[in-house]
PDB file of C-alpha atoms in Angstrom:
ATOM      1  CA  MET S  20     -16.012 -10.971  -6.626  1.00 56.00           C
ATOM      2  CA  GLU S  21     -13.857  -8.374  -4.910  1.00 68.00           C
ATOM      3  CA  THR S  22     -10.131  -8.982  -5.066  1.00 93.00           C
ATOM      4  CA  SER S  23      -7.640  -7.432  -2.703  1.00 97.00           C
ATOM      5  CA  VAL S  24      -3.886  -7.385  -2.316  1.00 98.00           C
ATOM      6  CA  ALA S  25      -1.590  -6.391   0.539  1.00 98.00           C
ATOM      7  CA  VAL S  26       1.368  -4.333  -0.659  1.00 98.00           C
ATOM      8  CA  ILE S  27       4.263  -4.435   1.797  1.00 97.00           C
ATOM      9  CA  LEU S  28       6.446  -1.380   1.228  1.00 94.00           C
ATOM     10  CA  LYS S  29       9.137  -1.870   3.847  1.00 86.00           C
ATOM     11  CA  ARG S  30      10.062  -3.929   6.847  1.00 76.00           C
ATOM     12  CA  CYS S  31       6.928  -4.504   8.951  1.00 77.00           C
ATOM     13  CA  THR S  32       6.954  -5.761  12.506  1.00 78.00           C
ATOM     14  CA  THR S  33       3.664  -7.548  11.832  1.00 83.00           C
ATOM     15  CA  ILE S  34       2.738  -8.855   8.408  1.00 92.00           C
ATOM     16  CA  PRO S  35      -0.996  -8.544   7.781  1.00 93.00           C
ATOM     17  CA  THR S  36      -2.972 -11.649   6.950  1.00 94.00           C
ATOM     18  CA  ALA S  37      -3.832 -11.630   3.259  1.00 95.00           C
ATOM     19  CA  GLU S  38      -4.479 -13.995   0.380  1.00 94.00           C
ATOM     20  CA  ASN S  39      -2.349 -11.976  -2.033  1.00 97.00           C
ATOM     21  CA  TYR S  40       0.894 -10.092  -1.452  1.00 98.00           C
ATOM     22  CA  ILE S  41       3.042  -7.712  -3.443  1.00 98.00           C
ATOM     23  CA  GLY S  42       6.463  -6.985  -1.981  1.00 98.00           C
ATOM     24  CA  VAL S  43       8.113  -3.664  -2.727  1.00 97.00           C
ATOM     25  CA  ASP S  44      11.875  -3.352  -2.316  1.00 95.00           C
ATOM     26  CA  LYS S  45      12.702  -4.092   1.355  1.00 94.00           C
ATOM     27  CA  GLY S  46       9.083  -5.187   1.884  1.00 96.00           C
ATOM     28  CA  ALA S  47       9.668  -8.053  -0.560  1.00 97.00           C
ATOM     29  CA  LEU S  48      12.579  -9.234   1.554  1.00 97.00           C
ATOM     30  CA  THR S  49      10.423  -9.069   4.691  1.00 96.00           C
ATOM     31  CA  LEU S  50       7.783 -11.244   3.017  1.00 97.00           C
ATOM     32  CA  ALA S  51      10.354 -13.741   1.709  1.00 97.00           C
ATOM     33  CA  ARG S  52      12.080 -14.056   5.078  1.00 96.00           C
ATOM     34  CA  ASN S  53       8.694 -14.800   6.645  1.00 96.00           C
ATOM     35  CA  GLY S  54       7.859 -17.470   4.065  1.00 97.00           C
ATOM     36  CA  LYS S  55       5.107 -15.448   2.360  1.00 97.00           C
ATOM     37  CA  ARG S  56       4.632 -16.109  -1.348  1.00 98.00           C
ATOM     38  CA  MET S  57       4.275 -12.942  -3.450  1.00 98.00           C
ATOM     39  CA  LEU S  58       2.410 -12.387  -6.679  1.00 98.00           C
ATOM     40  CA  LEU S  59       5.026  -9.766  -7.425  1.00 98.00           C
ATOM     41  CA  ALA S  60       8.291  -8.467  -6.043  1.00 98.00           C
ATOM     42  CA  ILE S  61       8.990  -5.036  -7.496  1.00 98.00           C
ATOM     43  CA  GLY S  62      11.411  -2.199  -6.891  1.00 97.00           C
ATOM     44  CA  ASP S  63      14.838  -0.918  -7.695  1.00 96.00           C
ATOM     45  CA  PHE S  64      16.029  -2.969  -4.696  1.00 95.00           C
ATOM     46  CA  ASP S  65      18.618  -0.321  -3.871  1.00 88.00           C
ATOM     47  CA  SER S  66      18.073  -1.020  -0.166  1.00 84.00           C
ATOM     48  CA  VAL S  67      18.463  -4.813  -0.539  1.00 90.00           C
ATOM     49  CA  GLU S  68      21.775  -6.685  -0.426  1.00 92.00           C
ATOM     50  CA  GLU S  69      22.651  -8.560  -3.614  1.00 89.00           C
ATOM     51  CA  ARG S  70      22.672 -11.896  -1.736  1.00 91.00           C
ATOM     52  CA  ASP S  71      19.059 -11.319  -0.608  1.00 95.00           C
ATOM     53  CA  LEU S  72      17.715 -10.921  -4.162  1.00 96.00           C
ATOM     54  CA  SER S  73      17.742 -14.694  -4.759  1.00 95.00           C
ATOM     55  CA  CYS S  74      15.637 -15.201  -1.614  1.00 97.00           C
ATOM     56  CA  ILE S  75      13.133 -12.633  -2.900  1.00 98.00           C
ATOM     57  CA  LYS S  76      13.038 -14.279  -6.342  1.00 98.00           C
ATOM     58  CA  ASP S  77      12.393 -17.696  -4.742  1.00 97.00           C
ATOM     59  CA  TYR S  78       9.232 -16.377  -3.060  1.00 98.00           C
ATOM     60  CA  SER S  79       7.826 -14.307  -5.929  1.00 98.00           C
ATOM     61  CA  ASP S  80       5.770 -15.414  -8.916  1.00 98.00           C
ATOM     62  CA  THR S  81       6.954 -12.354 -10.836  1.00 98.00           C
ATOM     63  CA  PHE S  82      10.096 -10.318 -10.171  1.00 98.00           C
ATOM     64  CA  ILE S  83      10.532  -6.832 -11.643  1.00 98.00           C
ATOM     65  CA  GLN S  84      13.705  -4.861 -10.942  1.00 97.00           C
ATOM     66  CA  LEU S  85      13.197  -1.197 -11.763  1.00 96.00           C
ATOM     67  CA  ASN S  86      15.868   1.246 -12.819  1.00 93.00           C
ATOM     68  CA  PRO S  87      16.788   3.365  -9.770  1.00 91.00           C
ATOM     69  CA  ILE S  88      16.722   6.463 -11.990  1.00 91.00           C
ATOM     70  CA  LYS S  89      12.991   6.876 -12.642  1.00 89.00           C
ATOM     71  CA  ASP S  90      10.085   9.296 -12.427  1.00 89.00           C
ATOM     72  CA  ASP S  91       7.794   7.133 -10.250  1.00 91.00           C
ATOM     73  CA  THR S  92       8.371   5.565  -6.851  1.00 93.00           C
ATOM     74  CA  ASP S  93       8.442   1.821  -6.308  1.00 95.00           C
ATOM     75  CA  SER S  94       5.100   2.060  -4.478  1.00 96.00           C
ATOM     76  CA  GLU S  95       3.518   3.821  -7.475  1.00 97.00           C
ATOM     77  CA  ALA S  96       4.780   1.040  -9.756  1.00 97.00           C
ATOM     78  CA  ALA S  97       3.311  -1.591  -7.409  1.00 98.00           C
ATOM     79  CA  VAL S  98      -0.083   0.142  -7.255  1.00 98.00           C
ATOM     80  CA  MET S  99      -0.240   0.527 -11.040  1.00 98.00           C
ATOM     81  CA  TYR S 100       0.616  -3.176 -11.462  1.00 97.00           C
ATOM     82  CA  ALA S 101      -2.148  -4.165  -9.026  1.00 98.00           C
ATOM     83  CA  ILE S 102      -4.684  -1.957 -10.817  1.00 97.00           C
ATOM     84  CA  GLU S 103      -3.667  -3.370 -14.213  1.00 96.00           C
ATOM     85  CA  LYS S 104      -4.156  -6.893 -12.815  1.00 96.00           C
ATOM     86  CA  GLY S 105      -7.685  -6.002 -11.697  1.00 96.00           C
ATOM     87  CA  TYR S 106      -7.280  -5.720  -7.936  1.00 97.00           C
ATOM     88  CA  GLN S 107     -10.125  -3.660  -6.497  1.00 96.00           C
ATOM     89  CA  LYS S 108      -8.719  -3.123  -3.000  1.00 98.00           C
ATOM     90  CA  ILE S 109      -5.032  -2.319  -2.649  1.00 98.00           C
ATOM     91  CA  HIS S 110      -3.823  -2.118   0.949  1.00 98.00           C
ATOM     92  CA  LEU S 111      -0.464  -0.388   1.443  1.00 97.00           C
ATOM     93  CA  TYR S 112       1.545  -1.222   4.577  1.00 96.00           C
ATOM     94  CA  GLY S 113       4.698   0.637   5.562  1.00 93.00           C
ATOM     95  CA  GLY S 114       3.942   3.723   3.492  1.00 92.00           C
ATOM     96  CA  LEU S 115       4.124   6.307   6.285  1.00 91.00           C
ATOM     97  CA  GLY S 116       7.123   7.375   8.306  1.00 83.00           C
ATOM     98  CA  GLY S 117      10.557   7.345   6.785  1.00 83.00           C
ATOM     99  CA  ARG S 118      11.016   9.652   3.809  1.00 87.00           C
ATOM    100  CA  LEU S 119       8.462  12.448   3.767  1.00 92.00           C
ATOM    101  CA  ASP S 120       8.387  12.619  -0.044  1.00 91.00           C
ATOM    102  CA  HIS S 121       7.473   8.924  -0.216  1.00 90.00           C
ATOM    103  CA  ALA S 122       4.776   9.335   2.442  1.00 93.00           C
ATOM    104  CA  MET S 123       3.288  12.233   0.472  1.00 95.00           C
ATOM    105  CA  ILE S 124       3.255  10.189  -2.731  1.00 96.00           C
ATOM    106  CA  ASN S 125       1.532   7.324  -0.910  1.00 96.00           C
ATOM    107  CA  LEU S 126      -1.094   9.736   0.432  1.00 96.00           C
ATOM    108  CA  ARG S 127      -1.559  11.020  -3.112  1.00 96.00           C
ATOM    109  CA  LEU S 128      -2.140   7.449  -4.340  1.00 98.00           C
ATOM    110  CA  VAL S 129      -4.943   7.139  -1.781  1.00 97.00           C
ATOM    111  CA  SER S 130      -6.488  10.355  -3.091  1.00 95.00           C
ATOM    112  CA  ARG S 131      -5.984   9.447  -6.746  1.00 96.00           C
ATOM    113  CA  PHE S 132      -7.717   6.065  -6.414  1.00 97.00           C
ATOM    114  CA  PRO S 133     -10.735   6.517  -4.109  1.00 95.00           C
ATOM    115  CA  GLU S 134     -12.158   3.370  -2.557  1.00 95.00           C
ATOM    116  CA  THR S 135      -9.308   1.388  -4.122  1.00 97.00           C
ATOM    117  CA  VAL S 136      -6.042   2.300  -2.363  1.00 98.00           C
ATOM    118  CA  TYR S 137      -5.867   2.132   1.452  1.00 96.00           C
ATOM    119  CA  LEU S 138      -2.889   3.152   3.581  1.00 96.00           C
ATOM    120  CA  HIS S 139      -2.272   1.407   6.916  1.00 94.00           C
ATOM    121  CA  ASP S 140       0.111   1.733   9.812  1.00 89.00           C
ATOM    122  CA  GLN S 141      -0.088   1.051  13.546  1.00 86.00           C
ATOM    123  CA  SER S 142      -1.957   4.321  14.206  1.00 86.00           C
ATOM    124  CA  ASN S 143      -3.733   5.146  10.947  1.00 88.00           C
ATOM    125  CA  PHE S 144      -6.121   3.777   8.360  1.00 92.00           C
ATOM    126  CA  ILE S 145      -6.306   6.275   5.510  1.00 94.00           C
ATOM    127  CA  TYR S 146      -8.554   6.108   2.473  1.00 94.00           C
ATOM    128  CA  SER S 147     -10.556   8.376   0.220  1.00 94.00           C
ATOM    129  CA  LEU S 148     -14.147   8.190  -0.892  1.00 91.00           C
ATOM    130  CA  ALA S 149     -15.700   9.154  -4.185  1.00 88.00           C
ATOM    131  CA  GLU S 150     -18.406  11.793  -4.201  1.00 85.00           C
ATOM    132  CA  GLY S 151     -21.660  10.586  -2.669  1.00 85.00           C
ATOM    133  CA  VAL S 152     -23.304   9.498   0.557  1.00 85.00           C
ATOM    134  CA  HIS S 153     -21.270   7.099   2.683  1.00 83.00           C
ATOM    135  CA  SER S 154     -21.645   5.131   5.884  1.00 83.00           C
ATOM    136  CA  ILE S 155     -18.374   4.604   7.742  1.00 83.00           C
ATOM    137  CA  ASP S 156     -17.970   1.643  10.071  1.00 80.00           C
ATOM    138  CA  LYS S 157     -16.425   2.194  13.496  1.00 77.00           C
ATOM    139  CA  ARG S 158     -12.885   0.917  13.818  1.00 79.00           C
ATOM    140  CA  ASP S 159     -10.498   0.550  16.742  1.00 80.00           C
ATOM    141  CA  TYR S 160      -8.940   3.988  16.398  1.00 78.00           C
ATOM    142  CA  THR S 161      -9.216   6.820  18.912  1.00 80.00           C
ATOM    143  CA  TYR S 162      -9.726   9.573  16.346  1.00 81.00           C
ATOM    144  CA  ILE S 163     -11.326  10.112  12.968  1.00 83.00           C
ATOM    145  CA  SER S 164     -10.659  13.022  10.626  1.00 86.00           C
ATOM    146  CA  PHE S 165     -12.227  14.181   7.386  1.00 84.00           C
ATOM    147  CA  PHE S 166     -10.625  16.264   4.652  1.00 83.00           C
ATOM    148  CA  THR S 167     -11.848  17.422   1.274  1.00 83.00           C
ATOM    149  CA  GLU S 168      -9.741  18.292  -1.735  1.00 79.00           C
ATOM    150  CA  ASP S 169     -12.471  20.336  -3.354  1.00 80.00           C
ATOM    151  CA  GLU S 170     -15.307  22.422  -2.015  1.00 82.00           C
ATOM    152  CA  ALA S 171     -17.695  19.994  -0.351  1.00 81.00           C
ATOM    153  CA  THR S 172     -20.245  19.641   2.401  1.00 82.00           C
ATOM    154  CA  ILE S 173     -19.655  17.026   5.060  1.00 84.00           C
ATOM    155  CA  SER S 174     -22.537  16.107   7.366  1.00 82.00           C
ATOM    156  CA  LEU S 175     -21.920  13.819  10.315  1.00 82.00           C
ATOM    157  CA  GLU S 176     -24.363  11.804  12.391  1.00 81.00           C
ATOM    158  CA  GLY S 177     -23.478   9.817  15.502  1.00 77.00           C
ATOM    159  CA  PHE S 178     -20.218  11.654  16.270  1.00 77.00           C
ATOM    160  CA  LYS S 179     -19.417  13.576  19.436  1.00 71.00           C
TER     161      LYS S 179
END
């Protein structure tokens, strides 16, 4: 059975429908304020008011407050937690825009964990595929792009 989790990284205007949620920093507050129960709330919570932490704790099964002086981002910690717990599909929301360094790290997570970590926003659905032959389903996006990290051959059928 495939298990998936929606990881909310910051304030989202629309919370995706999911069975499982992980809230990261301000994303945990967004989930709590919308009455969404979280498997985990994680982050250094440096962008969350002290009074809001109790609200986050009330809506989370597990609460982990990270030291703000660290080598990994809060989103990396959330992804590693989800992988350790056996989640096969990890959907990141709110990981683009804002700080460029954080967006780059989130893109790197997609590349590091092919067919496991997916990055979503209102205009993009970003994921990576392991080596092999793949069929890609059409989605409601205007454009599609392909990139390779290594030397590779990409053959396309059914594209204009």
